[in-house]
Amino acid sequence: MKYSKIINHLGEDRDQYKHSVAPPIFQSSNFSFSSVEEMRKGLAREFEEPFYTRGNNPTVEILRKKIAALEQAEDALVFSSGSGAISAAVMNSVKQGDHVLCVYKPYSWTKKLLGNLLSKYGVMHTFVEINSVADVERNLQHNTKLILLESPNSITFEVQDIHGICSLARLMNIRTIVDNSYCTPIFQQPITLGADIVCHSASKYISGHSDVVAGIICSSAEIIRSIFEQEYMTLGGNISPFDAWLILRGLRTLKIRVEASDRNGQKVFDFLSNHPKIAKVYYPFNPSQSSYETARKQMSGCGGLISIELATEDTEKIEQFCNSLKLFLLACSWGGYESLQFPQITLYGSQNYVTTLPKNLIRLYVGLEDIEDLLADLAQALDKI
Ligand SMILES: *Cc1c(COP(=O)(O)O)cnc(C)c1O
């Protein structure tokens, strides 16, 4: 189905709600029935029809249909955070005694899910630097039941060969999950490359306006039903109808937003990669990054995330550079309309976050501002050090 048809029409039952163009927010926790018999039937169809909003809700359902179609998946579930979605997908895939093979530097809370939480319940894991399918093959164990990929990840942008790894996993009867937050379905569709499950932080590009925390799982009808009946309903990580509505609103412009962020990102990359005060630039379409060919093969764009290492290790100068940037707000997250910076130096000495990355590394997110203004802002901050 064409993108615009999905965005504008799929899942929108306008004659059910007085032909309003924007769907209503069904801000109701529960749904009533006309008889005991109808209620009994409703209870049996909790997965298919609204009964209680921890399970199904009509506003959320519109979003589920659109997201699934965008990822070319059969079905989807929407969660109150990306971490909630990833946790539910992983927990659905393993039991005590199983082993998870995970990329070396996943999102910080994905790392904690495996390292701190699931290890308490007897689920084992290894974090593996994956530069080839052979790296995966070499690190499989007899009890590996899940391969967890994040391609690219959201700080240093390592890319894995999704098709190659998922093909191997399929042969070995191992489930695969790909965190596709970086690319969104606009630039990469892991299900078409053989992945079993795709997860997203919808707090980033998908909602796109820095006003919602949410997550998504896309997969086969069978896996989604299983996650619904177990992790989704039990752990209760459902999204609120209002937040689902905000994400629907964000989705209308997803394509033009990520494309604009991508165009700006490429220009910022060109500017930074030739700048004498920058030692290193991380970017999936950086030809000197070892996974460049794979990135070009499976991604049709990059978006606005770029990390830099300044050509200084001096704490004062690093902080001076960051403090001098005016348009790049000092904040976590990314994927909104506004440019942001996340300096690794803020993690140094932290109790909760461990970083192995250098202190002169700054993750930039390039938003939708005028590119001349962004380049001028970077230039003046670099001039100060
Ligand atoms: C932000 C992020 C997450 C976590 O999502 P939340 O919505 O913040 O819970 C997971 N994976 C990646 C790659 C992310 O960038």
Tab-separated table of C-alpha atoms and ligand atoms in Angstrom:
chain	number	residue	atom	x	y	z
A	1	MET	CA	0.000	0.000	0.000
A	2	LYS	CA	1.236	3.505	-0.825
A	3	TYR	CA	2.538	5.641	2.033
A	4	SER	CA	-0.048	8.411	1.589
A	5	LYS	CA	-2.915	5.924	1.558
A	6	ILE	CA	-1.723	4.424	4.828
A	7	ILE	CA	-1.253	7.826	6.428
A	8	ASN	CA	-4.478	9.418	5.186
A	9	HIS	CA	-6.975	6.580	5.100
A	10	LEU	CA	-5.983	3.192	6.490
A	11	GLY	CA	-7.824	2.329	9.695
A	12	GLU	CA	-9.953	5.467	9.674
A	13	ASP	CA	-13.590	4.461	9.850
A	14	ARG	CA	-14.909	7.998	9.371
A	15	ASP	CA	-18.576	7.061	9.028
A	16	GLN	CA	-18.335	5.606	12.547
A	17	TYR	CA	-17.672	9.077	13.939
A	18	LYS	CA	-19.730	11.617	12.023
A	19	HIS	CA	-17.193	11.897	9.191
A	20	SER	CA	-14.805	13.943	11.298
A	21	VAL	CA	-11.555	14.247	9.357
A	22	ALA	CA	-9.327	13.819	12.403
A	23	PRO	CA	-10.291	10.770	14.453
A	24	PRO	CA	-11.807	11.279	17.899
A	25	ILE	CA	-9.854	10.537	21.059
A	26	PHE	CA	-11.739	7.681	22.712
A	27	GLN	CA	-10.726	8.785	26.196
A	28	SER	CA	-12.605	5.967	27.882
A	29	SER	CA	-11.172	3.215	30.042
A	30	ASN	CA	-14.022	0.811	29.318
A	31	PHE	CA	-16.749	-0.021	26.801
A	32	SER	CA	-20.305	-1.118	27.623
A	33	PHE	CA	-22.580	-3.829	26.201
A	34	SER	CA	-26.301	-4.106	25.604
A	35	SER	CA	-26.760	-7.529	27.230
A	36	VAL	CA	-24.964	-10.170	29.270
A	37	GLU	CA	-24.637	-12.261	26.145
A	38	GLU	CA	-23.014	-9.353	24.243
A	39	MET	CA	-20.639	-8.733	27.137
A	40	ARG	CA	-19.693	-12.417	27.203
A	41	LYS	CA	-18.886	-12.227	23.477
A	42	GLY	CA	-16.960	-8.987	24.028
A	43	LEU	CA	-14.813	-10.636	26.685
A	44	ALA	CA	-13.976	-13.467	24.306
A	45	ARG	CA	-12.916	-10.926	21.681
A	46	GLU	CA	-10.745	-8.721	23.878
A	47	PHE	CA	-7.899	-8.882	21.355
A	48	GLU	CA	-10.110	-7.831	18.438
A	49	GLU	CA	-12.578	-5.343	19.961
A	50	PRO	CA	-12.556	-2.589	22.607
A	51	PHE	CA	-13.460	-3.953	26.036
A	52	TYR	CA	-10.967	-2.324	28.399
A	53	THR	CA	-8.335	0.216	27.317
A	54	ARG	CA	-5.400	-1.718	28.805
A	55	GLY	CA	-6.089	-4.049	25.870
A	56	ASN	CA	-7.912	-2.395	22.990
A	57	ASN	CA	-9.008	1.159	22.304
A	58	PRO	CA	-10.414	2.541	19.022
A	59	THR	CA	-7.987	5.495	18.788
A	60	VAL	CA	-5.024	3.229	19.491
A	61	GLU	CA	-6.333	0.712	16.959
A	62	ILE	CA	-6.100	3.235	14.107
A	63	LEU	CA	-2.475	3.783	14.995
A	64	ARG	CA	-1.779	0.030	15.201
A	65	LYS	CA	-3.083	-0.475	11.672
A	66	LYS	CA	-1.069	2.381	10.184
A	67	ILE	CA	2.187	1.461	11.889
A	68	ALA	CA	1.864	-2.214	10.936
A	69	ALA	CA	1.268	-1.268	7.301
A	70	LEU	CA	4.222	1.134	7.265
A	71	GLU	CA	6.521	-1.646	8.521
A	72	GLN	CA	4.877	-4.197	6.186
A	73	ALA	CA	3.974	-6.260	9.241
A	74	GLU	CA	0.687	-8.065	9.865
A	75	ASP	CA	-0.038	-6.332	13.149
A	76	ALA	CA	1.385	-3.972	15.760
A	77	LEU	CA	1.016	-2.984	19.410
A	78	VAL	CA	1.608	0.463	20.871
A	79	PHE	CA	3.201	0.914	24.292
A	80	SER	CA	3.711	3.757	26.735
A	81	SER	CA	7.455	3.777	25.963
A	82	GLY	CA	10.027	2.315	23.599
A	83	SER	CA	11.670	0.544	26.517
A	84	GLY	CA	8.306	-0.973	27.446
A	85	ALA	CA	7.910	-2.267	23.886
A	86	ILE	CA	11.422	-3.734	23.710
A	87	SER	CA	11.040	-5.359	27.147
A	88	ALA	CA	7.736	-6.971	26.159
A	89	ALA	CA	9.153	-8.234	22.853
A	90	VAL	CA	12.233	-9.724	24.517
A	91	MET	CA	10.314	-11.281	27.416
A	92	ASN	CA	7.908	-12.884	24.966
A	93	SER	CA	10.829	-14.481	23.148
A	94	VAL	CA	12.732	-16.164	26.000
A	95	LYS	CA	12.328	-18.252	29.121
A	96	GLN	CA	14.597	-19.334	31.955
A	97	GLY	CA	17.772	-20.979	30.645
A	98	ASP	CA	17.647	-19.315	27.224
A	99	HIS	CA	20.411	-17.171	25.780
A	100	VAL	CA	20.094	-13.838	23.983
A	101	LEU	CA	22.739	-12.654	21.532
A	102	CYS	CA	22.613	-8.862	21.478
A	103	VAL	CA	24.554	-6.154	19.636
A	104	TYR	CA	27.501	-4.785	21.577
A	105	LYS	CA	26.159	-1.299	22.268
A	106	PRO	CA	22.372	-1.409	22.388
A	107	TYR	CA	20.248	1.392	23.823
A	108	SER	CA	21.185	1.854	27.497
A	109	TRP	CA	17.939	0.478	28.937
A	110	THR	CA	17.961	-2.478	26.534
A	111	LYS	CA	21.364	-3.252	27.992
A	112	LYS	CA	19.931	-3.030	31.509
A	113	LEU	CA	16.971	-5.216	30.570
A	114	LEU	CA	19.367	-8.052	29.716
A	115	GLY	CA	22.141	-7.258	32.177
A	116	ASN	CA	20.153	-6.347	35.309
A	117	LEU	CA	16.584	-7.532	34.979
A	118	LEU	CA	16.310	-10.706	32.906
A	119	SER	CA	19.539	-12.118	34.336
A	120	LYS	CA	17.651	-12.315	37.668
A	121	TYR	CA	15.233	-14.743	36.010
A	122	GLY	CA	17.876	-17.008	34.517
A	123	VAL	CA	17.973	-15.559	31.007
A	124	MET	CA	21.567	-15.344	29.756
A	125	HIS	CA	23.022	-12.943	27.248
A	126	THR	CA	26.156	-11.888	25.398
A	127	PHE	CA	26.847	-8.510	23.858
A	128	VAL	CA	28.660	-9.099	20.588
A	129	GLU	CA	30.400	-6.750	18.184
A	130	ILE	CA	28.675	-7.701	14.964
A	131	ASN	CA	30.548	-6.723	11.817
A	132	SER	CA	29.479	-9.743	9.786
A	133	VAL	CA	27.134	-12.717	9.772
A	134	ALA	CA	30.128	-14.831	10.828
A	135	ASP	CA	30.413	-12.796	14.059
A	136	VAL	CA	26.881	-13.888	14.897
A	137	GLU	CA	27.451	-17.511	13.901
A	138	ARG	CA	30.608	-17.731	16.021
A	139	ASN	CA	28.800	-16.456	19.122
A	140	LEU	CA	25.664	-18.577	18.969
A	141	GLN	CA	25.173	-20.976	21.860
A	142	HIS	CA	23.140	-24.193	21.972
A	143	ASN	CA	20.436	-22.313	23.904
A	144	THR	CA	20.387	-19.066	21.882
A	145	LYS	CA	16.723	-18.273	21.282
A	146	LEU	CA	16.891	-14.624	20.360
A	147	ILE	CA	19.121	-12.276	18.370
A	148	LEU	CA	18.601	-8.630	19.266
A	149	LEU	CA	19.795	-6.075	16.715
A	150	GLU	CA	19.776	-2.313	16.697
A	151	SER	CA	20.768	-1.133	13.254
A	152	PRO	CA	21.992	1.532	13.386
A	153	ASN	CA	22.244	2.216	17.104
A	154	SER	CA	21.585	5.751	18.206
A	155	ILE	CA	25.040	6.998	19.282
A	156	THR	CA	27.808	5.418	17.201
A	157	PHE	CA	25.579	4.010	14.436
A	158	GLU	CA	27.000	0.528	13.957
A	159	VAL	CA	25.053	-1.245	11.223
A	160	GLN	CA	24.381	-4.985	10.960
A	161	ASP	CA	23.543	-6.976	7.851
A	162	ILE	CA	19.879	-7.522	8.766
A	163	HIS	CA	19.039	-9.819	5.852
A	164	GLY	CA	22.117	-12.001	6.344
A	165	ILE	CA	21.676	-12.367	10.095
A	166	CYS	CA	17.922	-12.963	9.932
A	167	SER	CA	18.386	-15.629	7.234
A	168	LEU	CA	20.873	-17.471	9.449
A	169	ALA	CA	18.566	-17.117	12.467
A	170	ARG	CA	15.619	-18.505	10.528
A	171	LEU	CA	17.608	-21.622	9.607
A	172	MET	CA	18.528	-22.125	13.266
A	173	ASN	CA	14.999	-21.442	14.522
A	174	ILE	CA	16.140	-18.369	16.450
A	175	ARG	CA	13.884	-15.354	16.732
A	176	THR	CA	15.138	-11.910	15.634
A	177	ILE	CA	14.214	-8.468	16.931
A	178	VAL	CA	15.408	-5.259	15.255
A	179	ASP	CA	15.176	-1.895	17.009
A	180	ASN	CA	14.374	0.322	14.004
A	181	SER	CA	14.004	3.616	15.884
A	182	TYR	CA	16.903	5.227	14.022
A	183	CYS	CA	15.580	4.673	10.489
A	184	THR	CA	11.819	4.581	10.926
A	185	PRO	CA	9.929	2.537	8.291
A	186	ILE	CA	10.584	5.384	5.837
A	187	PHE	CA	14.287	4.524	5.520
A	188	GLN	CA	14.374	0.815	6.459
A	189	GLN	CA	11.863	-2.021	6.787
A	190	PRO	CA	13.456	-4.916	8.682
A	191	ILE	CA	10.442	-7.244	8.260
A	192	THR	CA	11.063	-7.209	4.490
A	193	LEU	CA	14.684	-8.140	5.276
A	194	GLY	CA	13.565	-11.176	7.289
A	195	ALA	CA	13.237	-9.888	10.869
A	196	ASP	CA	10.549	-11.461	13.074
A	197	ILE	CA	9.872	-8.421	15.247
A	198	VAL	CA	10.515	-4.704	14.779
A	199	CYS	CA	10.545	-2.384	17.798
A	200	HIS	CA	10.487	1.389	17.933
A	201	SER	CA	10.805	4.177	20.341
A	202	ALA	CA	7.905	6.253	18.990
A	203	SER	CA	9.137	9.064	21.257
A	204	LYS	CA	11.573	9.917	18.461
A	205	TYR	CA	10.688	10.514	14.783
A	206	ILE	CA	7.385	8.656	14.775
A	207	SER	CA	5.638	11.079	17.141
A	208	GLY	CA	8.156	13.710	16.108
A	209	HIS	CA	7.287	16.711	18.272
A	210	SER	CA	9.034	16.009	21.588
A	211	ASP	CA	5.734	15.740	23.420
A	212	VAL	CA	5.113	11.994	23.748
A	213	VAL	CA	6.948	8.976	25.190
A	214	ALA	CA	5.774	5.826	23.410
A	215	GLY	CA	6.878	2.546	21.853
A	216	ILE	CA	5.837	0.108	19.163
A	217	ILE	CA	6.147	-3.581	18.296
A	218	CYS	CA	5.412	-4.818	14.761
A	219	SER	CA	5.297	-8.507	13.871
A	220	SER	CA	3.197	-11.385	12.556
A	221	ALA	CA	-0.424	-11.679	13.691
A	222	GLU	CA	0.559	-14.765	15.705
A	223	ILE	CA	3.413	-13.137	17.617
A	224	ILE	CA	1.436	-9.939	18.240
A	225	ARG	CA	-1.457	-11.934	19.635
A	226	SER	CA	0.881	-13.834	21.912
A	227	ILE	CA	2.489	-10.605	23.183
A	228	PHE	CA	-0.970	-9.054	23.646
A	229	GLU	CA	-2.227	-11.973	25.729
A	230	GLN	CA	0.881	-12.166	27.874
A	231	GLU	CA	3.259	-9.204	28.255
A	232	TYR	CA	0.952	-6.426	27.007
A	233	MET	CA	-2.050	-7.197	29.189
A	234	THR	CA	-0.011	-8.422	32.186
A	235	LEU	CA	2.656	-5.724	32.428
A	236	GLY	CA	0.147	-3.068	31.396
A	237	GLY	CA	2.414	-0.896	29.258
A	238	ASN	CA	-0.432	0.362	27.052
A	239	ILE	CA	-0.466	3.845	25.572
A	240	SER	CA	-3.115	6.395	26.564
A	241	PRO	CA	-5.691	7.256	23.869
A	242	PHE	CA	-4.570	10.893	23.925
A	243	ASP	CA	-0.913	9.983	23.349
A	244	ALA	CA	-1.968	7.613	20.564
A	245	TRP	CA	-3.829	10.501	18.972
A	246	LEU	CA	-0.748	12.732	19.215
A	247	ILE	CA	1.290	10.019	17.487
A	248	LEU	CA	-1.337	9.768	14.725
A	249	ARG	CA	-0.985	13.508	14.282
A	250	GLY	CA	2.803	13.191	14.110
A	251	LEU	CA	2.594	10.323	11.617
A	252	ARG	CA	0.819	12.513	9.052
A	253	THR	CA	4.125	14.293	8.423
A	254	LEU	CA	6.588	11.496	9.245
A	255	LYS	CA	7.923	11.196	5.717
A	256	ILE	CA	8.524	14.878	5.085
A	257	ARG	CA	10.033	15.323	8.554
A	258	VAL	CA	12.557	12.480	8.300
A	259	GLU	CA	13.449	13.486	4.759
A	260	ALA	CA	14.030	17.095	5.824
A	261	SER	CA	16.071	15.967	8.826
A	262	ASP	CA	18.057	13.683	6.488
A	263	ARG	CA	18.814	16.526	4.058
A	264	ASN	CA	19.972	18.775	6.906
A	265	GLY	CA	21.925	15.867	8.423
A	266	GLN	CA	23.883	15.285	5.212
A	267	LYS	CA	24.859	18.959	5.035
A	268	VAL	CA	25.949	18.994	8.675
A	269	PHE	CA	27.951	15.812	8.038
A	270	ASP	CA	29.706	17.418	5.037
A	271	PHE	CA	30.520	20.507	7.073
A	272	LEU	CA	31.805	18.639	10.133
A	273	SER	CA	33.815	15.988	8.306
A	274	ASN	CA	36.045	18.658	6.791
A	275	HIS	CA	36.498	20.734	9.920
A	276	PRO	CA	39.982	20.868	11.504
A	277	LYS	CA	38.623	21.031	15.068
A	278	ILE	CA	36.777	17.740	14.685
A	279	ALA	CA	38.691	14.501	15.102
A	280	LYS	CA	36.015	12.014	14.087
A	281	VAL	CA	32.484	11.980	12.712
A	282	TYR	CA	30.099	9.058	13.218
A	283	TYR	CA	27.367	8.753	10.605
A	284	PRO	CA	26.023	5.591	8.884
A	285	PHE	CA	26.635	7.064	5.423
A	286	ASN	CA	30.184	8.074	6.327
A	287	PRO	CA	32.282	6.231	3.693
A	288	SER	CA	35.062	5.639	6.234
A	289	GLN	CA	32.702	3.797	8.615
A	290	SER	CA	33.317	0.043	8.127
A	291	SER	CA	29.621	-0.766	7.731
A	292	TYR	CA	29.147	1.859	5.005
A	293	GLU	CA	28.355	-0.646	2.221
A	294	THR	CA	25.809	-2.507	4.350
A	295	ALA	CA	24.192	0.771	5.386
A	296	ARG	CA	23.864	1.860	1.749
A	297	LYS	CA	22.401	-1.515	0.816
A	298	GLN	CA	19.646	-1.697	3.422
A	299	MET	CA	18.878	1.941	4.284
A	300	SER	CA	17.457	4.536	1.916
A	301	GLY	CA	18.331	7.466	4.196
A	302	CYS	CA	19.974	8.435	7.459
A	303	GLY	CA	18.082	11.140	9.266
A	304	GLY	CA	19.643	13.764	11.459
A	305	LEU	CA	21.748	11.901	14.030
A	306	ILE	CA	25.496	12.560	13.820
A	307	SER	CA	28.105	12.101	16.532
A	308	ILE	CA	31.389	13.976	16.656
A	309	GLU	CA	34.607	13.741	18.589
A	310	LEU	CA	36.177	17.130	19.090
A	311	ALA	CA	39.898	17.387	18.403
A	312	THR	CA	40.512	18.154	22.069
A	313	GLU	CA	40.258	16.178	25.289
A	314	ASP	CA	40.257	19.263	27.441
A	315	THR	CA	37.124	19.203	29.611
A	316	GLU	CA	36.856	22.965	29.738
A	317	LYS	CA	37.005	23.281	25.954
A	318	ILE	CA	34.494	20.487	25.400
A	319	GLU	CA	32.049	22.158	27.754
A	320	GLN	CA	32.739	25.536	26.209
A	321	PHE	CA	31.852	24.187	22.769
A	322	CYS	CA	28.600	22.665	24.048
A	323	ASN	CA	27.647	25.751	26.041
A	324	SER	CA	28.331	27.957	22.996
A	325	LEU	CA	25.833	26.149	20.761
A	326	LYS	CA	22.628	28.152	20.745
A	327	LEU	CA	20.313	26.201	18.443
A	328	PHE	CA	21.270	22.689	19.595
A	329	LEU	CA	19.445	22.360	22.908
A	330	LEU	CA	21.202	20.363	25.603
A	331	ALA	CA	18.730	17.518	26.004
A	332	CYS	CA	18.415	13.754	25.636
A	333	SER	CA	16.260	12.120	22.971
A	334	TRP	CA	15.992	13.117	19.291
A	335	GLY	CA	13.611	12.890	16.335
A	336	GLY	CA	11.650	16.070	17.031
A	337	TYR	CA	11.540	19.345	15.115
A	338	GLU	CA	14.366	20.889	17.162
A	339	SER	CA	18.098	20.280	17.035
A	340	LEU	CA	19.678	18.775	20.145
A	341	GLN	CA	23.057	17.827	21.587
A	342	PHE	CA	23.897	15.069	24.073
A	343	PRO	CA	27.514	15.311	25.289
A	344	GLN	CA	29.007	12.063	26.632
A	345	ILE	CA	30.816	14.161	29.216
A	346	THR	CA	27.511	14.458	31.118
A	347	LEU	CA	27.704	10.684	31.764
A	348	TYR	CA	31.189	10.836	33.255
A	349	GLY	CA	30.910	10.207	36.993
A	350	SER	CA	27.257	9.126	36.682
A	351	GLN	CA	25.990	6.403	39.030
A	352	ASN	CA	23.272	5.165	36.683
A	353	TYR	CA	24.939	5.205	33.286
A	354	VAL	CA	28.188	3.575	32.298
A	355	THR	CA	29.846	4.849	29.156
A	356	THR	CA	32.827	3.457	27.319
A	357	LEU	CA	32.730	6.272	24.793
A	358	PRO	CA	35.269	9.129	24.877
A	359	LYS	CA	34.398	12.242	26.817
A	360	ASN	CA	34.878	14.443	23.744
A	361	LEU	CA	32.049	12.655	21.931
A	362	ILE	CA	28.888	14.672	21.388
A	363	ARG	CA	25.792	13.232	19.769
A	364	LEU	CA	24.077	15.859	17.645
A	365	TYR	CA	20.530	15.628	16.405
A	366	VAL	CA	19.850	17.847	13.411
A	367	GLY	CA	16.233	18.958	13.322
A	368	LEU	CA	14.179	20.995	10.918
A	369	GLU	CA	15.672	24.477	11.336
A	370	ASP	CA	17.143	26.422	8.401
A	371	ILE	CA	20.409	24.728	7.499
A	372	GLU	CA	22.332	28.031	7.187
A	373	ASP	CA	21.461	28.841	10.807
A	374	LEU	CA	22.552	25.393	12.020
A	375	LEU	CA	25.880	25.526	10.170
A	376	ALA	CA	26.538	29.057	11.429
A	377	ASP	CA	25.793	27.937	14.997
A	378	LEU	CA	28.231	25.018	14.733
A	379	ALA	CA	30.877	27.246	13.119
A	380	GLN	CA	30.741	29.891	15.847
A	381	ALA	CA	30.887	27.280	18.637
A	382	LEU	CA	33.904	25.585	16.977
A	383	ASP	CA	35.604	28.982	16.614
A	384	LYS	CA	35.419	29.406	20.396
A	385	ILE	CA	37.710	26.432	21.113
B	1	LIG	C1	15.006	6.220	22.825
B	1	LIG	C2	15.327	4.850	22.373
B	1	LIG	C3	14.767	3.734	23.001
B	1	LIG	C4	13.878	3.853	24.218
B	1	LIG	O1	12.669	4.449	23.920
B	1	LIG	P1	11.806	5.276	25.000
B	1	LIG	O2	10.628	5.697	24.210
B	1	LIG	O3	12.668	6.398	25.473
B	1	LIG	O4	11.478	4.334	26.105
B	1	LIG	C5	15.065	2.490	22.493
B	1	LIG	N1	15.886	2.335	21.437
B	1	LIG	C6	16.455	3.382	20.811
B	1	LIG	C7	17.356	3.146	19.657
B	1	LIG	C8	16.198	4.673	21.262
B	1	LIG	O5	16.787	5.709	20.657
